[in-house]
Amino acid sequence: MHNKRVSFFEATARTRVSTLVDSGSFTEFCPPSKRFTSPHLARLDAPVAFDDGVVVGSARLDGQPVFIVAQEGKFNGGAVGEVHGAKIRGLLDRAAVEKPVAVLLLVDSGGVRLHEANAGLIAISEIMRALMATQAAGVPVFALVGGSCGAFGGMGIVTRLCDEVIMSEEGRLGLSGPEVIETVKGVGEFDSRDRSLVWRVTGGKVRRALGEATQLVDDDVAAFREGAIAAMSPVQRSANDLATLKQQHATLVQRREKHAHTVDGIEVWRQAGFAHPEGVAMLSASAFNEQLNTSVAEVKS
Amino acid sequence: MERFEITLPSLHVSALQQSALCGVVSSGNLEVMIEANSTPESCHFEVNTSADGFQDIWRAVLADFSERHKVGGLNISINDAGATPAVVSLRLTQAYEESQEGSDA
């Protein structure tokens, strides 16, 4: 489709959408010409965007119908305001009715848009509820995380609700962002200016080693596309019932015990069985996946 | 924030292939949206900018753009977060070219 590599990290939300799905297949809902802009930002005398920082619509992926959401991390850090959130929630509601093969959520967000306070918080909770209703209707939701803002705050939780989490090393996933942790707990707890440390603790490779991300791909829109296509093939997903939830909680308790003294991603990679954990940051996605699969196989055998 | 509208004379656009949206509203950047209007001999600009007091410079940049390109019959809407005149000029041209060529997807 595209011969030239398109960096997911560098691309705008619109470029990510147009290069990820089948060429020319995207139809936007609530397009910028409708001017659904944020009334809160206008009241605060702050600049607005015609799409309120999120692109939503339907498309085809490998010939199959999908719905897609792409947050624009460059507009207010991809943060979720009332209109932005309503667009995502509305798309998920529609997916539960129209039942596309999957919903792709291109997350690039620091969480709630602070300018919009309660309206933003409510929007996040509406997205969570709608996402689970969509899953309950039989439509899987995939998170694709590889933008500069990562997936933090409420959007970090939304990401973890998804059936698949596809990340690049550049993508980050967490609840409180590094700056927030440093502000609250001090620089001794977490130095947010140590970029290498930030990525070793929140980046795609550590999330994949912990099993939170289900796929690690290179920073290339085509690689994210392949990952999403692979995720669409029918698989038996674990049921969203109480027994599964209890089992997941038990796994988290075990993980907490296992990593009680872990302060760096290097320890996670060592425990995951990487022979040279210090060198993991330099591995390509394919080399990383190969070594991860080998070590998992060794543990099992 | 400052909001103003300007209508400038320009040659009629050859053919608007599609509406276009370029750029992102982030610091030092802006978004430009191009749509068709019903006045073939003039271009209508609506500017929303976070930088107050630069209307004269906006007028100069937009007049220059309207002279260089055939943009009669277009509405151009701008959300600006403090872009420099050079960046504004480049984004306008980028959006214009995209509206002429069709999508690159």
Short mmCIF file of C-alpha atoms in Angstrom, two decimals:
data_model
loop_
_atom_site.label_atom_id
_atom_site.label_comp_id
_atom_site.label_asym_id
_atom_site.label_seq_id
_atom_site.Cartn_x
_atom_site.Cartn_y
_atom_site.Cartn_z
CA MET A 1 0.00 0.00 0.00
CA HIS A 2 2.62 2.51 1.10
CA ASN A 3 6.22 1.91 0.14
CA LYS A 4 7.60 4.71 2.27
CA ARG A 5 7.86 3.99 5.99
CA VAL A 6 5.54 6.24 8.00
CA SER A 7 6.59 6.70 11.63
CA PHE A 8 3.54 6.20 13.85
CA PHE A 9 5.22 8.36 16.52
CA GLU A 10 5.76 11.32 14.20
CA ALA A 11 2.51 11.13 12.19
CA THR A 12 -0.59 13.18 12.96
CA ALA A 13 -3.81 11.38 13.93
CA ARG A 14 -5.21 11.93 10.43
CA THR A 15 -2.12 10.53 8.73
CA ARG A 16 -2.16 7.51 11.06
CA VAL A 17 -5.77 6.78 10.05
CA SER A 18 -5.32 7.30 6.30
CA THR A 19 -2.14 5.18 6.14
CA LEU A 20 -3.29 2.42 8.52
CA VAL A 21 -6.60 1.41 6.92
CA ASP A 22 -7.22 0.25 3.33
CA SER A 23 -6.46 3.10 0.95
CA GLY A 24 -9.37 5.51 0.52
CA SER A 25 -11.73 3.45 2.72
CA PHE A 26 -12.07 5.88 5.63
CA THR A 27 -15.36 7.71 6.21
CA GLU A 28 -15.24 10.25 9.03
CA PHE A 29 -18.13 10.75 11.47
CA CYS A 30 -18.55 14.26 12.92
CA PRO A 31 -15.92 15.66 10.50
CA PRO A 32 -14.15 19.00 11.15
CA SER A 33 -16.52 20.82 8.77
CA LYS A 34 -19.25 20.28 11.41
CA ARG A 35 -17.17 22.34 13.85
CA PHE A 36 -17.95 20.34 16.97
CA THR A 37 -15.45 22.36 19.01
CA SER A 38 -15.03 22.54 22.77
CA PRO A 39 -17.31 25.06 24.49
CA HIS A 40 -15.12 24.83 27.62
CA LEU A 41 -11.91 25.85 25.84
CA ALA A 42 -13.74 28.74 24.15
CA ARG A 43 -15.00 29.95 27.52
CA LEU A 44 -11.46 29.81 28.88
CA ASP A 45 -10.25 31.84 25.89
CA ALA A 46 -8.05 28.94 24.73
CA PRO A 47 -7.64 27.79 21.11
CA VAL A 48 -10.04 25.13 19.87
CA ALA A 49 -9.67 22.51 17.12
CA PHE A 50 -12.34 21.74 14.52
CA ASP A 51 -12.26 18.04 15.46
CA ASP A 52 -11.58 18.61 19.20
CA GLY A 53 -8.44 16.54 18.86
CA VAL A 54 -9.93 13.21 17.82
CA VAL A 55 -10.78 11.57 14.50
CA VAL A 56 -13.54 8.91 14.46
CA GLY A 57 -15.12 6.93 11.64
CA SER A 58 -15.51 3.69 9.74
CA ALA A 59 -13.07 2.06 7.34
CA ARG A 60 -11.90 -1.23 5.94
CA LEU A 61 -8.88 -3.12 7.19
CA ASP A 62 -7.69 -5.92 4.92
CA GLY A 63 -11.12 -5.73 3.31
CA GLN A 64 -13.04 -6.09 6.58
CA PRO A 65 -15.24 -3.40 8.12
CA VAL A 66 -13.76 -1.71 11.20
CA PHE A 67 -14.41 1.40 13.25
CA ILE A 68 -11.44 3.57 14.14
CA VAL A 69 -10.60 6.31 16.67
CA ALA A 70 -7.39 8.36 16.54
CA GLN A 71 -6.46 10.88 19.20
CA GLU A 72 -4.27 13.82 18.23
CA GLY A 73 -1.52 14.01 20.85
CA LYS A 74 -0.31 17.40 19.61
CA PHE A 75 -3.60 19.10 20.52
CA ASN A 76 -3.67 19.59 24.30
CA GLY A 77 -1.74 16.36 24.81
CA GLY A 78 -4.55 14.28 23.31
CA ALA A 79 -6.48 14.95 26.49
CA VAL A 80 -10.14 13.96 26.71
CA GLY A 81 -12.64 16.80 26.92
CA GLU A 82 -16.42 16.65 26.74
CA VAL A 83 -16.77 16.72 22.94
CA HIS A 84 -13.66 14.61 22.35
CA GLY A 85 -14.99 11.98 24.76
CA ALA A 86 -18.50 12.09 23.33
CA LYS A 87 -17.12 11.34 19.86
CA ILE A 88 -15.32 8.23 21.15
CA ARG A 89 -18.24 7.10 23.27
CA GLY A 90 -20.66 7.63 20.36
CA LEU A 91 -18.49 5.57 18.04
CA LEU A 92 -18.33 2.71 20.56
CA ASP A 93 -22.12 2.82 21.02
CA ARG A 94 -22.56 2.66 17.26
CA ALA A 95 -20.11 -0.26 17.06
CA ALA A 96 -22.23 -2.23 19.55
CA VAL A 97 -25.19 -1.83 17.15
CA GLU A 98 -23.53 -2.08 13.72
CA LYS A 99 -20.99 -4.72 14.80
CA PRO A 100 -17.88 -4.07 12.70
CA VAL A 101 -15.20 -6.79 12.91
CA ALA A 102 -13.26 -4.67 15.41
CA VAL A 103 -12.81 -1.17 16.82
CA LEU A 104 -9.29 0.26 16.61
CA LEU A 105 -8.41 2.79 19.30
CA LEU A 106 -5.30 4.79 18.38
CA VAL A 107 -4.61 6.13 21.85
CA ASP A 108 -2.32 9.16 22.22
CA SER A 109 -3.39 10.88 25.40
CA GLY A 110 -2.33 12.09 28.83
CA GLY A 111 -5.86 11.41 30.13
CA VAL A 112 -8.52 13.90 31.15
CA ARG A 113 -8.31 17.44 29.74
CA LEU A 114 -7.82 19.46 32.90
CA HIS A 115 -9.56 22.53 31.42
CA GLU A 116 -12.78 20.54 31.33
CA ALA A 117 -12.45 18.92 34.75
CA ASN A 118 -15.62 17.04 35.66
CA ALA A 119 -16.93 16.92 32.08
CA GLY A 120 -13.69 15.22 31.05
CA LEU A 121 -13.81 12.76 33.94
CA ILE A 122 -17.40 11.86 33.11
CA ALA A 123 -16.42 11.44 29.45
CA ILE A 124 -13.71 8.94 30.43
CA SER A 125 -16.13 6.90 32.54
CA GLU A 126 -18.63 6.93 29.66
CA ILE A 127 -15.93 5.65 27.31
CA MET A 128 -15.11 2.79 29.72
CA ARG A 129 -18.74 1.79 30.05
CA ALA A 130 -19.35 2.00 26.28
CA LEU A 131 -16.19 0.03 25.58
CA MET A 132 -17.30 -2.84 27.80
CA ALA A 133 -20.80 -2.77 26.28
CA THR A 134 -19.23 -3.01 22.81
CA GLN A 135 -17.13 -5.97 23.92
CA ALA A 136 -20.21 -7.57 25.47
CA ALA A 137 -21.95 -7.17 22.08
CA GLY A 138 -19.20 -9.32 20.60
CA VAL A 139 -17.06 -6.59 19.01
CA PRO A 140 -13.40 -6.69 20.11
CA VAL A 141 -11.58 -3.41 20.74
CA PHE A 142 -7.85 -3.07 20.04
CA ALA A 143 -5.65 -0.31 21.48
CA LEU A 144 -2.75 0.88 19.33
CA VAL A 145 -0.24 2.87 21.38
CA GLY A 146 2.75 4.52 19.73
CA GLY A 147 2.32 8.29 19.93
CA SER A 148 4.31 10.89 21.83
CA CYS A 149 1.77 11.20 24.67
CA GLY A 150 1.43 7.44 25.22
CA ALA A 151 -1.64 6.21 27.12
CA PHE A 152 -1.90 7.67 30.60
CA GLY A 153 -4.50 8.55 33.19
CA GLY A 154 -8.03 7.50 32.26
CA MET A 155 -6.88 6.56 28.76
CA GLY A 156 -4.34 4.19 30.34
CA ILE A 157 -7.24 2.40 32.03
CA VAL A 158 -9.25 2.44 28.79
CA THR A 159 -6.26 0.89 27.00
CA ARG A 160 -6.04 -1.94 29.51
CA LEU A 161 -9.76 -2.69 29.03
CA CYS A 162 -9.08 -3.49 25.38
CA ASP A 163 -8.91 -7.04 24.01
CA GLU A 164 -5.49 -6.42 22.46
CA VAL A 165 -2.86 -3.79 23.21
CA ILE A 166 -0.46 -3.26 20.30
CA MET A 167 2.53 -1.07 21.21
CA SER A 168 5.77 0.17 19.76
CA GLU A 169 8.77 0.68 22.03
CA GLU A 170 8.13 4.42 21.67
CA GLY A 171 4.59 4.03 22.97
CA ARG A 172 4.13 4.33 26.72
CA LEU A 173 1.45 3.03 29.03
CA GLY A 174 0.76 3.91 32.64
CA LEU A 175 -1.62 5.50 35.09
CA SER A 176 0.20 8.50 36.58
CA GLY A 177 2.67 10.05 34.14
CA PRO A 178 6.36 10.44 35.10
CA GLU A 179 6.03 14.18 35.87
CA VAL A 180 3.08 13.52 38.16
CA ILE A 181 4.96 10.83 40.08
CA GLU A 182 8.01 13.08 40.45
CA THR A 183 5.87 15.99 41.64
CA VAL A 184 4.08 13.91 44.26
CA LYS A 185 6.83 11.54 45.44
CA GLY A 186 10.01 13.44 44.62
CA VAL A 187 12.83 13.04 42.14
CA GLY A 188 14.33 10.20 44.20
CA GLU A 189 11.25 8.12 43.41
CA PHE A 190 11.19 8.85 39.69
CA ASP A 191 13.31 11.24 37.64
CA SER A 192 10.97 12.30 34.84
CA ARG A 193 13.84 13.96 32.95
CA ASP A 194 15.72 10.67 32.66
CA ARG A 195 14.15 9.73 29.33
CA SER A 196 15.89 6.37 29.15
CA LEU A 197 14.51 5.43 32.59
CA VAL A 198 11.03 6.71 31.67
CA TRP A 199 10.91 4.43 28.63
CA ARG A 200 12.42 1.47 30.54
CA VAL A 201 9.58 1.79 33.06
CA THR A 202 6.61 2.80 30.87
CA GLY A 203 7.62 1.92 27.28
CA GLY A 204 6.32 -0.78 24.97
CA LYS A 205 9.08 -3.32 25.63
CA VAL A 206 8.53 -3.45 29.38
CA ARG A 207 4.75 -3.54 28.91
CA ARG A 208 5.12 -6.44 26.49
CA ALA A 209 7.43 -8.34 28.85
CA LEU A 210 4.87 -7.90 31.64
CA GLY A 211 2.10 -9.15 29.34
CA GLU A 212 0.11 -5.89 29.44
CA ALA A 213 0.79 -5.29 25.76
CA THR A 214 -0.15 -8.27 23.61
CA GLN A 215 2.07 -7.32 20.67
CA LEU A 216 5.25 -5.29 20.22
CA VAL A 217 5.75 -3.78 16.77
CA ASP A 218 8.22 -1.35 15.19
CA ASP A 219 7.45 2.35 14.99
CA ASP A 220 5.90 2.05 11.54
CA VAL A 221 2.23 2.51 10.64
CA ALA A 222 2.49 -0.56 8.37
CA ALA A 223 3.64 -2.68 11.35
CA PHE A 224 0.68 -1.46 13.44
CA ARG A 225 -1.58 -2.31 10.50
CA GLU A 226 -0.19 -5.85 10.33
CA GLY A 227 -0.62 -6.21 14.08
CA ALA A 228 -4.25 -5.09 13.91
CA ILE A 229 -4.96 -7.46 11.01
CA ALA A 230 -3.41 -10.34 12.96
CA ALA A 231 -5.56 -9.45 15.97
CA MET A 232 -8.72 -9.61 13.84
CA SER A 233 -8.36 -13.32 13.11
CA PRO A 234 -10.84 -15.23 15.28
CA VAL A 235 -9.41 -16.33 18.61
CA GLN A 236 -10.91 -17.59 21.81
CA ARG A 237 -10.82 -14.58 24.11
CA SER A 238 -11.09 -15.14 27.84
CA ALA A 239 -14.60 -14.57 29.08
CA ASN A 240 -15.37 -11.31 30.87
CA ASP A 241 -16.82 -13.09 33.90
CA LEU A 242 -16.18 -13.04 37.62
CA ALA A 243 -13.97 -16.14 37.55
CA THR A 244 -11.65 -14.57 34.97
CA LEU A 245 -11.54 -11.34 36.95
CA LYS A 246 -10.59 -13.18 40.14
CA GLN A 247 -7.91 -15.09 38.29
CA GLN A 248 -6.52 -11.83 36.86
CA HIS A 249 -6.42 -10.33 40.36
CA ALA A 250 -4.56 -13.40 41.63
CA THR A 251 -2.03 -12.98 38.80
CA LEU A 252 -1.57 -9.32 39.77
CA VAL A 253 -0.93 -10.29 43.39
CA GLN A 254 1.71 -12.79 42.21
CA ARG A 255 3.28 -10.13 39.99
CA ARG A 256 3.42 -7.68 42.83
CA GLU A 257 5.25 -10.25 44.97
CA LYS A 258 7.59 -11.18 42.14
CA HIS A 259 8.47 -7.54 41.42
CA ALA A 260 8.37 -6.22 45.00
CA HIS A 261 11.88 -4.78 44.66
CA THR A 262 11.94 -4.08 40.93
CA VAL A 263 12.87 -0.46 40.21
CA ASP A 264 13.83 -0.67 36.53
CA GLY A 265 12.64 -2.33 33.33
CA ILE A 266 15.99 -4.14 33.10
CA GLU A 267 14.90 -6.31 36.06
CA VAL A 268 11.64 -7.12 34.29
CA TRP A 269 13.51 -8.21 31.16
CA ARG A 270 15.93 -10.30 33.24
CA GLN A 271 13.03 -12.07 34.96
CA ALA A 272 11.33 -12.56 31.59
CA GLY A 273 14.37 -14.59 30.57
CA PHE A 274 16.31 -12.21 28.33
CA ALA A 275 19.97 -13.29 28.26
CA HIS A 276 21.23 -9.68 27.95
CA PRO A 277 18.65 -7.45 29.65
CA GLU A 278 20.88 -4.37 29.39
CA GLY A 279 20.77 -4.64 25.61
CA VAL A 280 17.00 -5.06 25.28
CA ALA A 281 16.43 -1.35 24.62
CA MET A 282 18.49 -1.64 21.42
CA LEU A 283 16.65 -4.67 19.98
CA SER A 284 14.37 -4.38 16.96
CA ALA A 285 10.78 -5.48 17.54
CA SER A 286 11.34 -8.77 15.70
CA ALA A 287 14.52 -9.62 17.67
CA PHE A 288 12.74 -8.69 20.91
CA ASN A 289 9.73 -10.87 20.09
CA GLU A 290 11.95 -13.80 19.08
CA GLN A 291 13.92 -13.68 22.36
CA LEU A 292 10.76 -13.21 24.42
CA ASN A 293 9.07 -16.20 22.77
CA THR A 294 12.19 -18.35 23.22
CA SER A 295 12.46 -17.55 26.91
CA VAL A 296 8.73 -18.17 27.46
CA ALA A 297 9.08 -21.55 25.71
CA GLU A 298 12.06 -22.43 27.93
CA VAL A 299 10.16 -21.54 31.08
CA LYS A 300 7.24 -23.72 30.00
CA SER A 301 9.31 -26.75 28.98
CA MET B 1 -7.95 34.97 21.79
CA GLU B 2 -8.79 37.22 18.89
CA ARG B 3 -11.30 36.42 16.16
CA PHE B 4 -11.76 38.27 12.87
CA GLU B 5 -12.97 37.71 9.34
CA ILE B 6 -11.48 39.07 6.13
CA THR B 7 -12.73 38.81 2.57
CA LEU B 8 -10.10 39.31 -0.12
CA PRO B 9 -10.42 39.40 -3.92
CA SER B 10 -8.79 36.48 -5.76
CA LEU B 11 -9.07 34.70 -9.08
CA HIS B 12 -11.65 31.93 -9.14
CA VAL B 13 -10.22 28.59 -8.02
CA SER B 14 -9.84 26.23 -10.98
CA ALA B 15 -11.54 23.31 -9.29
CA LEU B 16 -11.92 22.45 -5.63
CA GLN B 17 -11.33 18.71 -5.55
CA GLN B 18 -12.23 18.33 -1.89
CA SER B 19 -12.24 20.17 1.37
CA ALA B 20 -8.93 19.95 3.21
CA LEU B 21 -7.66 20.19 6.77
CA CYS B 22 -3.96 20.70 7.47
CA GLY B 23 -1.94 21.17 10.61
CA VAL B 24 -2.66 20.72 14.29
CA VAL B 25 -3.53 23.34 16.92
CA SER B 26 -0.40 23.07 19.05
CA SER B 27 2.02 25.71 20.30
CA GLY B 28 3.50 27.62 17.36
CA ASN B 29 1.27 25.76 14.93
CA LEU B 30 -2.19 26.11 13.42
CA GLU B 31 -4.87 24.23 11.52
CA VAL B 32 -6.23 25.42 8.19
CA MET B 33 -9.54 24.16 6.80
CA ILE B 34 -10.55 24.85 3.19
CA GLU B 35 -14.15 24.60 2.01
CA ALA B 36 -16.11 25.90 -0.97
CA ASN B 37 -18.20 29.09 -0.76
CA SER B 38 -20.60 30.75 -3.19
CA THR B 39 -18.62 33.88 -4.05
CA PRO B 40 -16.36 32.96 -7.00
CA GLU B 41 -14.32 36.17 -7.08
CA SER B 42 -13.31 36.36 -3.45
CA CYS B 43 -11.86 34.28 -0.65
CA HIS B 44 -13.31 34.46 2.84
CA PHE B 45 -10.99 33.97 5.80
CA GLU B 46 -12.03 33.35 9.39
CA VAL B 47 -9.15 33.56 11.83
CA ASN B 48 -9.16 32.46 15.48
CA THR B 49 -5.79 33.17 17.04
CA SER B 50 -4.38 32.92 20.55
CA ALA B 51 -2.00 35.83 19.84
CA ASP B 52 -3.83 39.16 20.20
CA GLY B 53 -2.88 42.30 18.28
CA PHE B 54 -1.40 40.92 15.07
CA GLN B 55 -4.25 41.65 12.64
CA ASP B 56 -2.08 43.78 10.35
CA ILE B 57 0.42 40.96 9.90
CA TRP B 58 -2.41 38.44 9.33
CA ARG B 59 -3.84 40.72 6.64
CA ALA B 60 -0.48 40.96 4.90
CA VAL B 61 0.08 37.17 4.95
CA LEU B 62 -3.46 36.40 3.76
CA ALA B 63 -3.33 39.07 1.03
CA ASP B 64 -0.03 37.64 -0.20
CA PHE B 65 -1.56 34.13 -0.26
CA SER B 66 -4.69 35.34 -2.14
CA GLU B 67 -2.48 36.99 -4.74
CA ARG B 68 -0.24 33.99 -5.29
CA HIS B 69 -3.01 31.39 -5.58
CA LYS B 70 -6.42 31.25 -7.22
CA VAL B 71 -8.54 30.98 -4.12
CA GLY B 72 -11.71 32.79 -5.20
CA GLY B 73 -14.72 30.71 -4.17
CA LEU B 74 -13.11 29.32 -1.02
CA ASN B 75 -13.75 29.63 2.69
CA ILE B 76 -10.59 29.29 4.72
CA SER B 77 -10.97 28.79 8.48
CA ILE B 78 -8.00 28.97 10.80
CA ASN B 79 -7.43 27.94 14.41
CA ASP B 80 -4.06 29.33 15.43
CA ALA B 81 -1.94 28.74 18.54
CA GLY B 82 0.71 31.39 17.93
CA ALA B 83 2.27 30.29 14.63
CA THR B 84 4.81 32.61 12.97
CA PRO B 85 3.86 34.25 9.63
CA ALA B 86 6.17 31.85 7.75
CA VAL B 87 4.46 28.81 9.28
CA VAL B 88 1.03 30.31 8.49
CA SER B 89 2.07 30.85 4.90
CA LEU B 90 3.37 27.28 4.53
CA ARG B 91 0.24 25.73 6.08
CA LEU B 92 -2.03 27.78 3.82
CA THR B 93 -0.12 26.57 0.76
CA GLN B 94 -0.11 22.98 2.04
CA ALA B 95 -3.88 23.02 2.61
CA TYR B 96 -4.45 24.66 -0.79
CA GLU B 97 -2.34 22.02 -2.56
CA GLU B 98 -4.13 19.20 -0.75
CA SER B 99 -7.51 20.61 -1.73
CA GLN B 100 -6.35 20.69 -5.36
CA GLU B 101 -4.64 17.32 -5.61
CA GLY B 102 -7.02 15.09 -3.75
CA SER B 103 -6.00 12.97 -0.82
CA ASP B 104 -2.52 11.44 -0.68
CA ALA B 105 -3.93 8.32 0.97
#
